[in-house]
Short mmCIF file of C-alpha atoms in Angstrom, two decimals:
data_model
loop_
_atom_site.label_atom_id
_atom_site.label_comp_id
_atom_site.label_asym_id
_atom_site.label_seq_id
_atom_site.Cartn_x
_atom_site.Cartn_y
_atom_site.Cartn_z
CA ASP A 1 122.08 140.50 61.68
CA ASP A 2 124.82 137.88 61.63
CA ASP A 3 124.76 134.13 61.10
CA LEU A 4 127.14 131.20 61.43
CA SER A 5 126.47 127.87 59.77
CA GLU A 6 128.14 124.72 58.53
CA PHE A 7 127.37 123.14 55.17
CA ARG A 8 128.84 120.95 52.45
CA PHE A 9 129.96 122.64 49.25
CA LEU A 10 130.81 121.03 45.92
CA VAL A 11 134.44 121.72 45.05
CA THR A 12 135.32 120.98 41.42
CA ASP A 13 139.07 121.73 41.49
CA GLY A 14 141.13 118.79 40.29
CA ALA A 15 140.11 115.55 38.68
CA HIS A 16 137.73 114.40 41.43
CA PRO A 17 135.01 116.86 42.46
CA GLU A 18 133.92 116.39 46.06
CA TYR A 19 131.65 117.85 48.66
CA ARG A 20 133.68 119.50 51.39
CA TRP A 21 132.54 120.84 54.76
CA MET A 22 132.57 124.63 54.99
CA SER A 23 131.90 127.11 57.74
CA GLY A 24 130.02 130.21 56.63
CA TYR A 25 129.79 133.49 58.50
CA SER A 26 127.59 136.30 57.21
CA LYS A 27 126.86 139.77 58.55
CA VAL A 28 124.53 142.43 57.21
CA LEU A 29 126.45 145.70 56.87
CA GLU A 30 123.78 147.95 55.32
CA ARG A 31 119.99 147.92 54.82
CA ASN A 32 117.69 150.09 52.72
CA GLU A 33 114.64 151.98 53.91
CA GLU A 34 112.58 148.80 53.65
CA GLU A 35 115.07 147.00 55.92
CA GLN A 36 116.26 144.80 53.08
CA PRO A 37 119.99 143.92 53.16
CA THR A 38 121.96 145.87 50.59
CA ASN A 39 125.49 145.10 51.73
CA VAL A 40 126.41 141.73 53.25
CA MET A 41 129.80 140.43 54.28
CA VAL A 42 130.29 136.68 53.85
CA ILE A 43 133.30 134.69 55.04
CA VAL A 44 133.62 131.05 54.02
CA GLN A 45 136.24 128.76 55.57
CA ASP A 46 137.15 125.21 54.58
CA ILE A 47 136.72 123.09 57.76
CA HIS A 48 136.56 119.72 56.04
CA GLU A 49 139.40 118.01 57.93
CA GLN A 50 138.35 119.34 61.33
CA LYS A 51 134.73 118.33 60.69
CA LEU A 52 135.74 114.80 59.74
CA GLN A 53 137.70 114.54 62.98
CA VAL A 54 134.67 115.69 64.99
CA LEU A 55 132.42 113.20 63.22
CA LYS A 56 134.97 110.46 63.81
CA VAL A 57 135.08 111.26 67.53
CA LYS A 58 131.27 111.24 67.69
CA GLU A 59 131.19 107.90 65.94
CA SER A 60 133.80 106.51 68.32
CA GLN A 61 131.83 107.85 71.28
CA ALA A 62 128.67 106.20 69.97
CA GLN A 63 130.53 102.91 69.58
CA LEU A 64 131.98 103.27 73.09
CA ASP A 65 128.55 104.02 74.54
CA LEU A 66 127.18 100.95 72.80
CA ALA A 67 130.02 98.77 74.15
CA LEU A 68 129.62 100.14 77.68
CA SER A 69 125.88 99.57 77.55
CA ALA A 70 126.35 95.98 76.37
CA ALA A 71 128.85 95.38 79.18
CA SER A 72 126.69 97.27 81.74
CA ALA A 73 129.78 99.32 82.56
CA GLY A 74 129.65 102.71 84.22
CA MET A 75 132.26 105.16 82.91
CA TRP A 76 133.92 107.86 85.01
CA ASP A 77 136.27 110.70 84.10
CA TRP A 78 138.01 112.36 87.05
CA SER A 79 140.43 115.25 87.46
CA PRO A 80 142.05 114.99 90.93
CA SER A 81 143.73 118.37 90.46
CA THR A 82 140.44 120.24 89.93
CA LYS A 83 138.21 117.72 91.77
CA GLU A 84 135.94 117.66 88.71
CA MET A 85 134.24 114.37 87.86
CA HIS A 86 131.94 113.21 85.07
CA ILE A 87 130.00 109.94 84.77
CA ASN A 88 127.75 108.22 82.26
CA ASP A 89 124.15 107.11 82.80
CA ILE A 90 125.05 103.50 83.68
CA TRP A 91 127.34 104.65 86.52
CA ALA A 92 124.36 106.34 88.17
CA GLN A 93 121.82 103.65 87.31
CA MET A 94 123.91 101.00 89.10
CA LEU A 95 123.06 102.79 92.35
CA GLY A 96 119.42 103.47 91.50
CA TYR A 97 119.93 107.12 90.49
CA SER A 98 119.69 109.03 87.24
CA LYS A 99 122.77 110.95 86.18
CA ASN A 100 120.89 114.25 86.53
CA GLU A 101 119.92 113.42 90.13
CA LEU A 102 123.57 113.00 91.10
CA TYR A 103 124.67 116.12 89.23
CA ILE A 104 121.95 118.16 90.95
CA GLN A 105 122.96 116.80 94.36
CA TYR A 106 126.74 116.94 94.01
CA GLY A 107 127.55 118.82 90.83
CA ALA A 108 130.29 117.50 88.54
CA HIS A 109 132.46 116.99 91.62
CA GLU A 110 134.45 114.06 93.04
CA ASP A 111 132.18 114.11 96.11
CA MET A 112 129.63 112.38 93.87
CA TRP A 113 131.84 109.29 94.17
CA LYS A 114 133.62 109.78 97.50
CA SER A 115 130.49 110.44 99.55
CA LEU A 116 128.83 107.24 98.30
CA VAL A 117 131.75 104.88 99.02
CA ASP A 118 131.43 102.96 102.29
CA PRO A 119 133.76 104.79 104.73
CA SER A 120 135.16 101.48 105.95
CA ASP A 121 136.29 100.68 102.38
CA PHE A 122 137.77 104.05 101.47
CA GLU A 123 141.18 103.40 103.03
CA SER A 124 141.68 100.39 100.75
CA VAL A 125 140.59 102.48 97.74
CA GLU A 126 143.22 105.12 98.51
CA ALA A 127 145.79 102.35 99.02
CA ALA A 128 144.99 101.06 95.52
CA LEU A 129 145.19 104.53 93.94
CA ALA A 130 148.49 105.58 95.55
CA PRO A 131 150.91 103.21 93.73
CA HIS A 132 149.26 103.94 90.38
CA PHE A 133 149.44 107.71 90.91
CA ALA A 134 153.11 107.27 91.90
CA GLY A 135 153.79 105.42 88.65
CA GLU A 136 154.57 102.15 90.43
CA ARG A 137 151.64 100.30 88.88
CA PRO A 138 150.30 100.55 85.30
CA ASP A 139 146.67 100.86 86.37
CA TYR A 140 144.28 101.12 89.30
CA LYS A 141 141.86 98.44 90.50
CA ALA A 142 139.73 98.24 93.66
CA GLU A 143 136.59 96.64 95.06
CA PHE A 144 134.36 98.58 97.43
CA ARG A 145 130.77 99.12 98.53
CA MET A 146 128.70 102.09 97.40
CA LYS A 147 125.48 103.34 98.91
CA CYS A 148 122.41 102.98 96.70
CA LYS A 149 119.46 105.34 96.50
CA ASN A 150 117.30 102.82 98.43
CA GLY A 151 119.76 102.92 101.36
CA GLY A 152 121.32 99.54 100.62
CA TRP A 153 124.92 98.85 99.63
CA LYS A 154 126.31 97.42 96.40
CA TRP A 155 129.73 95.96 95.64
CA ILE A 156 131.52 97.71 92.77
CA LEU A 157 134.67 96.75 90.87
CA SER A 158 136.45 99.93 89.79
CA PHE A 159 139.44 100.10 87.49
CA GLY A 160 141.07 102.96 85.65
CA LYS A 161 144.22 104.63 84.40
CA VAL A 162 145.91 108.03 84.51
CA VAL A 163 145.74 109.52 81.00
CA ALA A 164 147.16 112.99 81.71
CA ARG A 165 149.66 114.31 84.23
CA THR A 166 151.93 117.32 84.58
CA GLY A 167 154.99 116.21 86.50
CA ASP A 168 153.66 114.78 89.75
CA LYS A 169 150.28 116.47 89.27
CA ILE A 170 147.51 114.09 88.17
CA GLU A 171 145.37 115.93 85.65
CA ARG A 172 142.97 113.22 84.43
CA VAL A 173 142.01 109.64 85.30
CA VAL A 174 139.41 107.62 83.39
CA GLY A 175 137.92 104.25 84.21
CA LEU A 176 134.93 101.96 84.58
CA HIS A 177 132.63 100.63 87.27
CA LEU A 178 131.23 97.08 87.12
CA ASP A 179 128.44 95.76 89.34
CA ILE A 180 129.87 92.68 91.10
CA ASP A 181 127.27 92.55 93.86
CA GLU A 182 125.73 89.24 92.81
CA SER A 183 129.06 87.43 92.53
CA LYS A 184 130.11 88.94 95.89
CA ALA A 185 126.89 87.67 97.47
CA VAL A 186 127.55 84.14 96.18
CA SER A 187 131.12 84.30 97.49
CA GLU A 188 129.95 85.71 100.83
CA ILE A 189 127.36 82.95 101.24
CA ARG A 190 129.95 80.28 100.47
CA THR A 191 132.54 81.74 102.86
CA LEU A 192 130.04 82.27 105.69
CA LYS A 193 128.54 78.84 105.14
CA GLU A 194 131.96 77.17 105.39
CA SER A 195 132.75 79.12 108.56
CA LEU A 196 129.42 78.19 110.19
CA GLU A 197 129.80 74.55 109.17
CA GLU A 198 133.15 74.40 110.93
CA THR A 199 131.64 76.07 113.98
CA VAL A 200 128.73 73.62 114.20
CA ARG A 201 131.02 70.63 113.64
CA ASP A 202 133.51 71.67 116.33
CA SER A 203 130.91 72.53 118.99
CA GLN A 204 130.23 70.02 121.75
CA THR A 205 126.53 70.83 122.21
CA LEU A 206 123.64 72.42 120.31
CA GLU A 207 123.74 75.40 122.67
CA GLU A 208 127.45 75.94 122.00
CA ALA A 209 126.86 75.71 118.25
CA LEU A 210 124.11 78.33 118.49
CA GLN A 211 126.22 80.62 120.69
CA ARG A 212 129.21 80.54 118.35
CA SER A 213 127.06 80.81 115.22
CA LEU A 214 125.26 83.86 116.61
CA ALA A 215 128.59 85.53 117.39
CA LYS A 216 129.85 84.85 113.85
CA LEU A 217 126.73 86.31 112.27
CA CYS A 218 126.73 89.44 114.45
CA ASN A 219 130.44 90.06 113.87
CA HIS A 220 130.11 89.44 110.14
CA TYR A 221 127.24 91.90 109.67
CA LEU A 222 128.47 94.33 112.37
CA TRP A 223 125.30 94.10 114.48
CA PRO A 224 126.20 94.77 118.14
CA ILE A 225 123.42 92.70 119.75
CA GLY A 226 122.14 89.21 119.05
CA HIS A 227 119.84 86.74 120.79
CA VAL A 228 118.34 83.29 120.16
CA TYR A 229 114.78 82.18 120.90
CA MET A 230 114.09 78.43 120.78
CA SER A 231 111.07 76.14 121.14
CA ARG A 232 111.27 72.85 123.03
CA GLU A 233 110.18 69.32 122.08
CA LEU A 234 107.37 69.28 124.65
CA ASN A 235 105.88 72.56 123.37
CA PRO A 236 107.22 73.37 119.86
CA SER A 237 104.65 76.16 119.33
CA LEU A 238 106.12 78.34 122.11
CA LEU A 239 109.38 80.23 121.55
CA GLU A 240 111.26 80.61 124.81
CA PRO A 241 114.17 82.97 125.54
CA THR A 242 117.60 81.43 126.00
CA ASN A 243 120.85 82.50 127.62
CA ILE A 244 122.43 82.65 124.15
CA TRP A 245 123.45 86.29 123.61
CA HIS A 246 126.01 88.31 121.72
CA VAL A 247 126.31 91.81 123.23
CA THR A 248 129.22 94.19 122.66
CA GLU A 249 128.04 96.68 125.32
CA PRO A 250 125.94 94.84 127.94
CA SER A 251 125.57 97.91 130.16
CA ARG A 252 123.59 99.72 127.43
CA VAL A 253 120.85 97.08 127.24
CA GLU A 254 120.52 95.64 130.75
CA ARG A 255 116.76 96.24 130.95
CA PHE A 256 116.21 94.85 127.46
CA ILE A 257 118.09 91.65 128.35
CA ALA A 258 116.10 91.31 131.58
CA SER A 259 112.81 91.86 129.72
CA THR A 260 113.74 89.27 127.10
CA LYS A 261 114.30 86.65 129.82
CA GLU A 262 110.70 87.21 130.98
CA HIS A 263 109.01 87.02 127.57
CA ALA A 264 108.15 83.85 125.67
CA PHE A 265 106.18 84.16 122.42
CA PRO A 266 103.76 81.73 120.76
CA ILE A 267 104.31 81.22 117.03
CA GLY A 268 102.75 84.21 115.28
CA GLU A 269 103.11 86.66 118.18
CA GLY A 270 105.84 89.21 118.86
CA MET A 271 108.84 89.66 116.62
CA PRO A 272 110.19 86.13 117.32
CA GLY A 273 106.79 84.53 116.71
CA LEU A 274 106.16 86.48 113.48
CA THR A 275 109.60 85.47 112.20
CA ALA A 276 108.99 81.79 112.87
CA GLN A 277 105.54 81.95 111.31
CA SER A 278 106.68 83.71 108.12
CA GLY A 279 109.86 81.74 107.50
CA GLU A 280 111.29 84.93 105.96
CA VAL A 281 114.01 87.37 106.95
CA LEU A 282 112.21 90.22 108.74
CA TRP A 283 113.86 93.64 108.97
CA TYR A 284 112.21 96.51 110.84
CA GLN A 285 112.83 99.81 112.47
CA VAL A 286 111.78 99.10 116.06
CA SER A 287 109.53 102.17 116.07
CA SER A 288 107.51 100.68 113.16
CA LEU A 289 107.26 97.06 114.29
CA PRO A 290 103.93 95.44 113.36
CA VAL A 291 103.64 94.41 117.01
CA ASN A 292 104.17 96.61 120.05
CA THR A 293 105.30 94.66 123.12
CA GLU A 294 106.76 95.68 126.45
CA ARG A 295 110.04 94.15 125.29
CA SER A 296 110.17 96.31 122.13
CA ARG A 297 109.29 99.45 124.12
CA ILE A 298 112.15 98.79 126.55
CA GLY A 299 114.49 98.15 123.61
CA MET A 300 113.59 101.51 122.08
CA ALA A 301 114.08 103.23 125.42
CA GLU A 302 117.61 101.82 125.59
CA GLY A 303 118.43 103.05 122.09
CA ILE A 304 117.78 100.01 119.92
CA GLN A 305 116.50 101.22 116.55
CA THR A 306 116.68 98.28 114.13
CA VAL A 307 116.04 94.54 114.31
CA VAL A 308 116.56 91.78 111.74
CA ALA A 309 115.50 88.19 112.43
CA PHE A 310 115.31 84.81 110.70
CA SER A 311 114.17 81.35 111.75
CA VAL A 312 115.64 77.87 111.50
CA SER A 313 113.45 74.73 111.56
CA LEU A 314 114.46 71.63 113.50
CA GLU A 315 112.78 68.23 113.80
CA MET A 316 109.49 67.67 115.65
CA GLY A 317 108.26 71.16 114.65
CA ARG A 318 110.85 72.93 116.76
CA GLN A 319 111.96 76.44 115.75
CA ILE A 320 115.01 78.56 116.45
CA VAL A 321 114.85 82.33 115.86
CA PHE A 322 118.01 84.39 115.51
CA GLU A 323 117.58 88.10 116.26
CA MET A 324 120.14 90.86 115.62
CA PHE A 325 119.75 94.44 116.85
CA HIS A 326 121.42 97.76 116.07
CA PHE A 327 121.56 101.14 117.80
CA ASP A 328 121.45 102.87 114.39
CA ALA A 329 118.49 103.16 112.03
CA VAL A 330 119.77 100.68 109.45
CA ALA A 331 117.75 100.71 106.22
CA PRO A 332 116.73 97.28 104.88
CA ASP A 333 119.47 95.98 102.59
CA PRO A 334 117.99 93.61 99.95
CA ARG A 335 121.36 92.00 99.28
CA GLN A 336 122.11 91.41 102.96
CA LYS A 337 118.62 89.98 103.45
CA GLU A 338 119.24 87.55 100.59
CA VAL A 339 122.57 86.46 102.06
CA ILE A 340 121.01 86.01 105.51
CA LYS A 341 118.17 83.98 103.98
CA TYR A 342 120.47 81.47 102.28
CA THR A 343 122.87 81.42 105.22
CA GLY A 344 120.00 80.71 107.61
CA LYS A 345 118.74 77.87 105.44
CA ALA A 346 122.22 76.34 105.30
CA LEU A 347 122.64 76.75 109.06
CA GLY A 348 119.37 74.90 109.67
CA GLU A 349 120.57 71.98 107.54
CA MET A 350 123.87 71.92 109.44
CA LEU A 351 122.11 71.84 112.82
CA LEU A 352 119.79 69.04 111.67
CA ARG A 353 122.78 66.98 110.54
CA ARG A 354 124.52 67.69 113.83
CA LEU A 355 121.47 66.60 115.85
CA ALA A 356 121.13 63.43 113.78
CA ALA A 357 124.82 62.62 114.28
CA ASP A 358 124.46 63.26 118.02
CA ARG A 359 121.49 60.86 118.21
CA VAL A 360 123.43 58.14 116.41
CA GLU A 361 126.38 58.65 118.75
CA ASN A 362 124.14 58.56 121.81
CA GLU A 363 122.48 55.34 120.65
CA ARG A 364 125.89 53.82 120.00
CA ASP A 365 127.03 54.76 123.51
CA ARG A 366 123.89 53.24 125.02
CA ALA A 367 124.36 50.04 123.01
CA ASP A 368 127.99 49.82 124.08
CA ARG A 369 126.99 50.17 127.72
CA ARG A 370 124.36 47.45 127.38
CA LEU A 371 126.89 45.15 125.75
CA GLU A 372 129.41 45.86 128.47
CA TRP A 373 127.09 45.08 131.42
CA THR A 374 124.76 42.40 130.08
CA PRO A 375 125.37 38.88 131.55
CA ASP A 376 124.22 37.21 128.35
CA PRO A 377 126.64 36.09 125.64
CA ILE A 378 126.22 38.32 122.60
CA LEU A 379 127.83 38.14 119.17
CA VAL A 380 127.38 40.76 116.44
CA ILE A 381 127.67 39.05 113.03
CA ASN A 382 127.29 40.54 109.54
CA ARG A 383 125.70 38.91 106.47
CA ASP A 384 128.95 37.16 105.61
CA ARG A 385 128.92 35.51 109.06
CA LYS A 386 131.92 37.53 110.12
CA ILE A 387 131.99 38.36 113.84
CA LEU A 388 132.00 42.14 114.25
CA GLU A 389 131.70 42.41 118.02
CA THR A 390 131.63 40.18 121.09
CA ILE A 391 131.52 40.58 124.85
CA VAL A 392 133.48 38.69 127.49
CA ALA A 393 130.54 36.49 128.41
CA ALA A 394 130.24 35.32 124.80
CA LEU A 395 133.94 34.46 124.64
CA GLY A 396 133.65 32.53 127.87
CA ARG A 397 130.59 30.63 126.67
CA PHE A 398 131.80 29.75 123.18
CA GLY A 399 135.56 29.79 123.63
CA ASN A 400 138.05 32.23 122.21
CA ALA A 401 137.15 31.37 118.58
CA ARG A 402 137.55 34.96 117.56
#
């Protein structure tokens, strides 16, 4: 029996007639026997200015949404005092979710953000927020990892600003999220590559280079166990276990280490052999490995749940397989696999250069020894007939012309 509507009404007062927004409220007060209205109350209110403001805000919001979409920016609006939080679609899509999925799971609550931030990064996030909340910095900015729907992690750049406070009480903070995962991956590859290159260059032997490289990789990715399989020149198709290990808690995997020492794998067999054959980064839950060996069964019995492995090719068909193991069920991380892939390729090139340099040095040492002990006079002369090297016998035979 009542109705509320908005409409534009032509107002002719003054020199310039115009259509103005009105709000109309009507209510039937009386009806006849045929239920037809006989007495109706109508209230009309001029809402033109308010309506224009609403339309302006909607237009601004549409423009903002367009700008955020073009910039692939996720927007967030957070009230620390009430713990309420709102996001836009892009914020959720960055992590592989829809906005509705996150609202259903967490509600419009700050847990939607806090529970997805990597716990190891959260301390730095709070450290970035504190000076801004205290008024010591004009804005807030932080980089951290957030968990995606597929179980992987993505680097996010977050920045924002307090827009409402009551005394020391923070009422409202708004800001944006940007996906910086790709640029972080490039930076991570470059940093890790430089670190490994230094390691390989400073090592005295191939085995030392592999040992130190394995430790760097395990520490970087926080995998508690690592091992290296390697094929030899005489039989490059057989991957043999080595004494190259990285183990943070040896007592937890004594049987697994012992079993590894007893198991060599032809290319294409076992986890090491499959890795060398594929040339890819393989990542499995141990319980779902495509091969079931005594070694994998012992690993599971001692609590190993996840393995990731990659191979490095050397000369003469030789292969090196790096394995890393975890006691947790770590879901495959596409970004980490990509970083490992490029890092592994770079490491292989470094080792090949190192082996080539070692061969040159060895040949030089052998030549020097031959020159030192040979009884024959020898001169080393370049194309310009300049003497580069002599031995004592040559000086004695031809005189000290040098």
